[in-house]
Amino acid sequence: MDIDTEAPAPSLVTQIVTPGSAITSDSAYMRGHGTFGEHGTIYSSVAGVVERINKLVSVRSLKQRYGGEIGDIVVGRITEVASKRWRVDVNSRQDGMLLLSSINLPGGIQRRKSDSDELQMRSFFAEGDLVFAEVQSYFADGALSLHTRSIQYGKLRNGTFVSVFPQLVSRSRTHFHTLPCGVDVVLGVNGYIWVSKHVPVAQVEANAEHIYSDENESISDDERESIARVANCIGLLNRLYVKITDTSIIFAFEASLPYPVKDLLSIDVATELAHNVTSRLKLQA
Amino acid sequence: MSRQELLSPEGLRVDGRRANELRRILCRASVLNTADGSAYYEQGNTKVLVAVFGPREPRARGQLQHDQAIINVEFNIAPFSTSERRKRSKGDKRLLEIASFVRQTFEGAIQRSVYARSQIDIYFHLLQHDGGTLETCINAATLALVDAGISMDDYVCACTAGFIDETPVLDLNSVEESSIETPDLTVAVLPRSGNIALLQMESKLHSTKLDSVMELAIEGCKHIHKKLDDAVLAAANDLAEKLSH
């Protein structure tokens, strides 16, 4: 039976390839992610863009689940409380782990971990809580190990959760932004985003005893509306595949002011605002 | 009940096709926002919607495999999919069997060792049933898995073929399938190597006729491969363009 392989191997510039298509037969190249080799030819195993770095050929799929890297800032949801650690859903292939030894204990960083801490782990993080953490390392099985050993990390409060495609959030210097409208935004590299009421850093530091409190502060109606508007703006940026950065959120927010908050959910308004944002971003670049 | 003529003397079947013609195929990838990968696939009047989730944390910790991914397939038929409203039965063995065939087919095509300790879920919803359930599900799942960015050795293309009045016929619809005189065979191939991922038949077929029927089905698979490839490229180019600005 004849196999259809008369198509020439695509030149190694950015081009979309599909699973099973040959990339090159040149033995000088090494295979990277998204490829496999058979009888001296390198084939693609995903639909995506061919990337060549020196002698390494790999295929980057356009849509992929988040795969963690050390140093990434992520937002995760606690799914289970296990012995001396928590299982955290970080939108990846496996749940991440937050070890009891990787969190700040209330009452100051110097405090030693005691046996009673182990027994009352739910008083720190319970199932369903959202946590802002950094990826510290990998476990032997590939699961991410998270830590919250800094005052800006920890339990998230006073806000609402938005889930976006991980590709739209790029790694940058800071992932915690305060927007001019008085709303804080935490952009997790894994596509999980937290939009909340602005709380000054000084106030957070002063409350070292209450970092694991489950009580929200009082949030006025205007603040709630701003939070909802920002959340809907992020939702529409996600829907139309616009990169999500503090700049693009601010542009979207400003463009959305003429509309009531719930109109931002309609596809027509969303498309119009997204075009607005992309043209402003292009002008700025 | 009058016996319907499945193949007229002029060589036309009940829906006007010739013996070696496929039904019209319409397919689109990336149709659901919440799934990692999704596809909508129509072949003639059979319509199926599929959602792929994964790789993600396995639901049952005990089933976790340390060196490869678990593939979980669930298959649902809508009650309105057949001409007579279907009574919903979750534990219907027929549905479980179809799900199991799909799982086995993709266990041979997905590079499971890349996703150790994870689970890949494939959920089907058959919206309209007009024959060729297994073939449309496999084709749709291929599209959805590629859309989700899951590493595979190749596409998996499936097609049915049968035998009416001494003539091999391609792509049976439900009238032809339900006729007791028509054997029907489902083949799924990996086009690049020509390897067979699935071969299924429940009816009786004389061994001398097997070759011609299989050859016809594999020809059909090649055509389907082209359609799936076009749909994947269309979705990928669309996404690349949106992400580039």
XYZ file of C-alpha atoms in Angstrom:
530
model
C 0.000 0.000 0.000
C 1.462 3.338 -0.969
C 1.956 5.884 1.754
C 1.538 9.534 0.960
C 4.990 11.002 1.717
C 5.918 12.797 -1.470
C 5.477 16.223 0.202
C 8.970 17.712 0.716
C 10.155 18.248 4.271
C 9.198 21.835 5.236
C 12.039 24.301 5.436
C 13.049 24.924 8.984
C 11.433 28.308 9.462
C 8.229 28.898 11.384
C 5.562 26.830 9.719
C 2.580 24.880 10.975
C 3.113 21.115 10.915
C 0.684 18.357 11.834
C 1.176 15.071 13.691
C 2.921 12.453 11.629
C 4.400 14.890 9.116
C 8.113 14.644 8.418
C 10.276 17.605 9.425
C 13.731 16.612 8.258
C 15.848 13.584 7.505
C 19.134 15.362 8.065
C 20.987 13.417 10.753
C 22.721 16.565 12.011
C 19.620 17.634 13.967
C 18.592 16.544 17.446
C 14.995 15.955 18.412
C 13.298 18.182 20.978
C 9.808 18.383 22.452
C 6.899 17.593 20.192
C 8.907 15.349 17.870
C 9.808 11.718 17.533
C 12.252 9.874 15.332
C 11.746 6.886 13.110
C 14.293 5.392 10.720
C 16.443 8.492 10.729
C 13.629 10.937 9.986
C 12.287 13.409 12.522
C 8.479 13.574 12.619
C 6.200 15.971 14.443
C 3.876 14.568 17.102
C 1.708 17.674 17.613
C 0.114 20.363 15.489
C 2.215 23.460 15.909
C 5.113 25.634 14.889
C 8.561 24.197 14.132
C 11.283 25.818 16.213
C 14.916 25.412 15.437
C 17.620 26.501 17.867
C 21.053 25.643 16.476
C 20.860 21.895 16.022
C 17.770 21.296 18.123
C 14.472 20.851 16.311
C 11.271 20.961 18.296
C 7.602 21.600 17.638
C 5.713 23.946 19.914
C 2.021 23.177 20.067
C -0.194 26.272 19.949
C -2.475 24.985 22.656
C -0.978 23.225 25.589
C -1.602 22.635 29.220
C 0.592 24.587 31.596
C 3.860 22.805 32.369
C 5.599 24.303 35.352
C 9.069 25.793 35.469
C 11.097 26.679 38.516
C 10.533 30.286 39.528
C 7.060 30.561 38.036
C 4.493 32.520 39.983
C 1.219 30.620 40.077
C -2.226 30.779 41.599
C -3.589 27.430 42.727
C -6.584 25.939 44.483
C -6.159 23.536 47.387
C -7.778 20.223 46.534
C -6.682 18.046 49.416
C -5.061 18.243 52.831
C -2.568 15.394 53.234
C 0.022 14.560 55.845
C 2.371 17.574 56.157
C 1.394 18.967 52.773
C -1.414 20.231 50.605
C -2.318 19.139 47.074
C -2.839 22.166 44.845
C -4.585 22.287 41.475
C -2.362 24.438 39.246
C -3.945 23.671 35.855
C -1.074 21.377 34.955
C -0.602 17.679 34.209
C -0.318 16.874 37.862
C -1.359 18.589 41.050
C 1.336 20.634 42.723
C 2.360 20.094 46.334
C 2.665 22.755 48.988
C 4.679 21.396 51.872
C 4.041 22.462 55.437
C 7.701 23.391 55.664
C 7.314 25.781 52.717
C 4.781 28.160 54.208
C 5.112 31.103 56.562
C 3.695 30.279 59.948
C 1.649 33.037 61.573
C 3.395 34.922 64.290
C 6.629 35.606 62.512
C 8.973 33.684 60.259
C 11.267 32.660 63.086
C 8.704 30.437 64.740
C 9.576 26.747 64.689
C 7.106 24.264 63.262
C 5.464 22.412 66.101
C 3.469 19.184 66.271
C 0.267 21.077 66.768
C 0.837 22.852 63.439
C 0.775 19.489 61.751
C -2.501 18.607 63.387
C -4.234 21.842 62.543
C -3.188 22.210 58.920
C -6.725 23.140 57.964
C -6.422 26.299 60.009
C -3.829 27.454 57.496
C -5.192 26.215 54.173
C -8.389 24.238 53.780
C -9.828 22.582 50.670
C -11.073 25.176 48.197
C -8.766 27.987 49.311
C -6.806 29.902 46.706
C -3.101 30.301 47.199
C -0.534 32.533 45.502
C 2.802 30.722 45.375
C 6.050 30.277 43.550
C 7.391 27.059 42.055
C 10.410 26.012 44.053
C 11.439 22.693 42.502
C 10.174 19.419 41.117
C 9.508 16.177 42.902
C 10.942 12.979 41.450
C 7.615 12.159 39.782
C 7.454 15.523 38.019
C 4.990 17.225 40.353
C 5.669 20.862 41.208
C 6.767 21.845 44.683
C 5.394 25.237 45.711
C 6.357 27.668 48.439
C 4.851 30.813 49.892
C 7.844 32.049 51.826
C 7.385 35.727 51.230
C 4.924 38.269 52.534
C 3.314 38.855 49.143
C 2.478 35.161 48.686
C -0.098 33.243 50.646
C -3.866 32.966 50.864
C -5.937 35.101 48.500
C -8.919 37.083 49.724
C -11.321 39.897 48.889
C -11.837 39.122 45.258
C -12.853 36.887 42.408
C -11.220 34.196 40.295
C -10.798 34.174 36.491
C -9.363 31.303 34.453
C -7.628 32.033 31.114
C -5.455 30.227 28.583
C -1.949 29.894 30.046
C -0.339 31.039 26.781
C -1.829 34.497 27.236
C 0.054 35.202 30.462
C 3.766 35.685 29.885
C 6.467 35.443 32.496
C 7.556 38.859 33.689
C 9.258 40.550 36.597
C 6.151 41.060 38.672
C 2.858 39.228 38.647
C 1.127 41.315 41.246
C -0.221 44.576 39.844
C -2.218 47.414 41.330
C -4.424 49.003 38.698
C -5.267 52.725 38.730
C -8.931 51.928 39.398
C -8.096 50.622 42.863
C -8.098 46.930 42.034
C -5.292 44.420 42.615
C -4.629 41.756 40.010
C -2.541 38.619 40.462
C -1.588 37.042 37.124
C -0.640 33.420 37.579
C 1.541 32.043 34.792
C -0.626 28.931 34.838
C -3.643 30.870 33.604
C -5.329 31.363 36.971
C -5.963 35.013 37.828
C -7.172 36.674 40.996
C -8.850 40.086 40.920
C -9.322 41.710 44.296
C -9.822 44.858 46.297
C -6.681 46.873 46.748
C -5.048 46.383 50.122
C -1.913 48.442 50.833
C 1.213 46.361 51.419
C 1.906 48.074 54.713
C -1.437 46.907 56.042
C -0.691 43.324 55.009
C 2.638 43.364 56.792
C 1.076 44.766 59.926
C -1.332 41.832 60.083
C 1.251 39.061 60.356
C -1.008 37.195 62.759
C -3.924 37.095 60.344
C -2.353 35.949 57.100
C -4.493 32.815 57.116
C -7.728 34.458 58.066
C -10.780 33.501 56.026
C -12.570 36.765 56.643
C -12.884 39.237 53.821
C -12.624 42.900 54.542
C -15.632 45.049 53.872
C -15.880 45.866 50.185
C -18.063 48.759 49.052
C -20.445 48.576 46.086
C -18.196 50.735 43.926
C -15.215 48.529 44.647
C -17.296 45.459 43.797
C -18.277 46.991 40.498
C -14.659 47.795 39.629
C -13.612 44.261 40.490
C -16.412 42.831 38.329
C -15.491 45.122 35.445
C -11.833 44.118 35.562
C -12.802 40.454 35.755
C -15.040 40.792 32.686
C -12.281 42.665 30.828
C -9.877 39.819 31.496
C -12.572 37.400 30.330
C -12.998 39.181 27.030
C -9.234 39.448 26.464
C -9.100 35.690 26.983
C -11.993 35.040 24.633
C -10.284 36.926 21.806
C -6.758 35.666 22.481
C -5.199 38.968 23.457
C -2.108 38.794 25.670
C -2.995 39.554 29.268
C -0.671 42.055 30.912
C -1.348 44.944 33.265
C -1.200 47.301 30.255
C -3.755 45.409 28.214
C -6.081 45.123 31.214
C -5.868 48.876 31.834
C -6.556 49.612 28.151
C -9.523 47.241 28.172
C -10.858 48.760 31.369
C -10.691 52.283 29.981
C -12.339 51.236 26.724
C -15.109 49.432 28.596
C -16.217 52.375 30.765
C -19.065 53.466 28.443
C -20.671 50.029 28.774
C -22.459 48.545 31.777
C -20.452 45.728 33.327
C -22.664 42.877 32.180
C -22.616 44.027 28.527
C -18.948 43.094 28.445
C -20.024 39.466 28.265
C -21.644 39.848 24.838
C -19.485 38.771 21.903
C -20.073 41.996 19.911
C -18.923 44.299 22.681
C -16.052 41.954 23.478
C -14.825 41.917 19.870
C -15.007 45.683 19.594
C -13.108 46.244 22.822
C -10.488 43.651 21.930
C -9.804 45.425 18.602
C -9.536 48.674 20.487
C -6.995 47.180 22.875
C -4.877 45.508 20.183
C -4.648 48.722 18.145
C -3.631 50.721 21.201
C -1.023 48.107 22.053
C 0.361 48.265 18.515
C 0.596 52.053 18.668
C 2.432 51.816 21.921
C 4.944 49.253 20.637
C -42.491 -5.200 5.367
C -41.121 -4.672 1.870
C -37.496 -5.432 1.349
C -35.637 -2.287 0.457
C -33.263 -2.433 -2.463
C -29.947 -1.327 -1.048
C -28.103 -1.270 -4.370
C -30.094 -0.520 -7.514
C -29.215 -2.117 -10.859
C -27.774 1.250 -11.945
C -25.359 1.093 -9.064
C -27.010 3.676 -6.786
C -27.569 3.186 -3.088
C -30.519 4.331 -0.989
C -29.058 7.821 -0.538
C -27.974 8.184 -4.166
C -24.304 7.379 -3.670
C -22.225 4.983 -5.713
C -20.607 1.988 -4.111
C -17.252 3.649 -3.479
C -18.383 7.113 -2.388
C -17.968 8.540 1.093
C -20.674 10.643 2.669
C -20.171 14.386 2.984
C -17.764 15.241 5.793
C -17.890 18.448 7.780
C -15.500 18.934 10.638
C -14.203 21.685 12.849
C -11.731 21.674 15.695
C -11.687 23.967 18.720
C -15.432 24.375 19.182
C -15.633 24.361 22.987
C -13.955 26.984 25.173
C -13.763 25.088 28.416
C -12.219 21.881 27.089
C -8.494 21.500 26.397
C -9.378 20.187 22.945
C -12.672 19.724 21.147
C -14.127 18.907 17.755
C -17.426 18.682 15.920
C -17.610 16.047 13.207
C -20.353 15.207 10.721
C -20.269 12.355 8.261
C -23.492 12.347 6.295
C -26.208 12.556 8.914
C -24.151 11.186 11.777
C -23.060 14.009 14.050
C -20.780 13.809 17.036
C -19.311 16.328 19.446
C -16.197 15.427 21.417
C -14.329 17.132 24.272
C -10.828 16.213 25.434
C -9.492 17.089 28.870
C -5.926 16.502 29.817
C -3.374 15.550 30.564
C -4.483 16.157 34.132
C -4.344 14.623 37.573
C -5.977 11.162 37.559
C -9.322 11.017 39.309
C -8.734 7.678 40.991
C -5.318 7.753 42.603
C -5.126 3.964 42.563
C -5.230 3.805 38.776
C -2.270 6.111 38.335
C 0.458 4.584 36.174
C 3.976 5.749 36.837
C 5.255 5.411 33.283
C 2.355 6.352 31.047
C -0.945 8.189 30.858
C -4.346 6.605 31.506
C -6.892 7.142 28.757
C -10.500 7.377 29.894
C -13.316 7.389 27.356
C -16.984 8.125 28.044
C -19.587 7.808 25.373
C -23.070 9.335 25.492
C -25.857 9.034 22.977
C -28.448 11.800 23.010
C -32.017 10.493 23.349
C -33.028 12.488 20.254
C -30.272 11.047 18.112
C -32.276 8.189 16.624
C -35.596 8.249 14.815
C -37.321 6.705 17.835
C -36.585 8.436 21.119
C -34.062 6.385 23.008
C -34.451 5.466 26.621
C -31.372 6.582 28.519
C -29.454 3.741 30.022
C -26.115 4.645 31.515
C -24.778 1.144 31.873
C -25.691 0.097 28.346
C -23.098 -2.494 27.393
C -23.096 -1.399 23.785
C -21.989 2.112 24.730
C -19.315 0.774 27.049
C -18.088 -1.436 24.246
C -17.764 1.478 21.816
C -15.950 3.493 24.474
C -13.627 0.587 25.070
C -12.824 0.252 21.348
C -12.004 3.943 21.113
C -9.777 3.678 24.155
C -7.868 0.735 22.733
C -7.472 2.474 19.392
C -5.947 5.575 20.905
C -3.772 3.669 23.325
C -1.873 2.688 20.212
C -1.623 6.188 18.789
C -1.117 8.585 21.716
C 2.447 8.792 23.008
C 1.410 7.868 26.515
C 4.888 7.772 27.996
C 5.203 11.532 27.489
C 2.402 12.074 30.013
C 3.316 9.737 32.832
C 1.138 9.841 35.956
C -1.658 11.750 34.212
C -5.043 11.036 32.746
C -6.461 11.997 29.387
C -10.274 12.121 29.234
C -12.239 11.852 26.002
C -15.973 12.574 26.226
C -18.293 11.890 23.294
C -21.808 13.088 22.641
C -23.524 11.524 19.677
C -26.079 14.060 18.511
C -27.499 12.271 15.520
C -27.156 8.623 14.609
C -27.112 7.487 10.994
C -24.612 4.659 10.907
C -20.857 4.585 11.346
C -20.831 5.518 15.036
C -17.422 4.054 15.762
C -15.790 5.542 12.667
C -17.091 9.074 13.296
C -16.096 8.905 16.948
C -12.534 7.889 16.127
C -12.175 10.597 13.484
C -13.645 13.251 15.750
C -11.437 12.182 18.659
C -8.331 12.468 16.455
C -9.245 16.074 15.700
C -9.916 16.892 19.332
C -6.708 15.272 20.594
C -4.628 17.181 18.061
C -6.493 20.351 19.077
C -5.564 19.705 22.718
C -1.884 19.491 21.816
C -1.516 15.869 22.890
C 1.456 14.079 21.323
C 0.455 11.396 18.870
C 2.354 9.181 16.460
C -0.031 9.999 13.646
C -3.641 10.722 12.835
C -6.094 7.866 13.347
C -8.554 7.681 10.457
C -11.454 5.258 10.497
C -13.919 4.111 7.877
C -16.597 1.471 7.443
C -17.144 -0.759 4.448
C -19.578 -3.543 3.616
C -20.770 -5.894 0.964
C -24.079 -5.531 -0.902
C -25.004 -7.829 -3.785
C -21.444 -8.960 -4.502
C -20.145 -5.354 -4.499
C -17.931 -3.858 -1.809
C -19.507 -0.595 -0.621
C -17.915 2.224 1.331
C -19.237 4.100 4.378
C -22.525 2.503 5.357
C -25.423 4.516 6.678
C -27.834 3.169 9.275
C -30.272 1.665 6.744
C -27.457 -0.360 5.211
C -25.943 -1.213 8.564
C -29.154 -2.499 10.075
C -29.867 -4.767 7.134
C -29.024 -8.305 8.165
C -27.637 -9.250 4.786
C -24.953 -6.580 4.807
C -21.754 -7.375 6.654
C -20.051 -4.240 7.911
C -16.430 -3.776 8.800
C -14.781 -0.850 10.588
C -11.095 -0.157 10.011
C -8.933 2.490 11.671
C -5.479 3.138 10.232
C -2.481 5.336 10.972
C -1.987 6.828 7.474
C 1.749 7.405 7.517
C 2.737 3.824 8.214
C -0.436 2.118 7.038
C -0.652 0.251 10.336
C -4.082 -0.802 11.487
C -5.184 0.517 14.861
C -8.605 -1.101 14.925
C -10.393 -3.764 12.917
C -13.927 -4.562 13.972
C -16.665 -6.674 12.445
C -19.620 -8.422 14.025
C -21.312 -9.921 10.975
C -20.372 -12.825 8.751
C -18.229 -12.273 5.701
C -16.731 -14.870 3.434
C -12.944 -14.949 3.729
C -12.425 -14.499 -0.016
C -14.266 -11.201 0.123
C -12.366 -9.806 3.090
C -9.459 -8.398 1.090
C -11.565 -6.290 -1.250
C -13.698 -4.871 1.556
C -10.689 -3.980 3.677
C -8.875 -2.396 0.759
C -11.895 -0.201 0.053
C -12.161 0.853 3.675
C -8.476 1.762 3.825
C -8.896 3.871 0.667
C -11.706 5.690 2.423
C -9.417 6.305 5.401
C -6.906 8.069 3.163
C -9.580 10.496 1.991
C -10.673 11.128 5.548
C -7.055 11.789 6.524
C -6.968 14.659 4.036
C -10.166 16.156 5.478
C -8.911 15.929 9.050
C -5.574 17.439 8.083
C -7.334 20.398 6.429
C -9.442 20.991 9.536
C -6.384 20.869 11.818
C -4.437 23.296 9.645
C -7.398 25.658 9.466
C -7.794 25.744 13.256
C -4.027 26.027 13.836
C -3.579 28.861 11.343
C -6.549 30.657 12.852
C -5.079 30.391 16.337
C -1.558 31.321 15.200
C -2.896 34.448 13.562
C -4.825 35.478 16.662
C -1.872 34.883 18.963
C 0.628 36.659 16.771
C -0.761 40.163 17.220
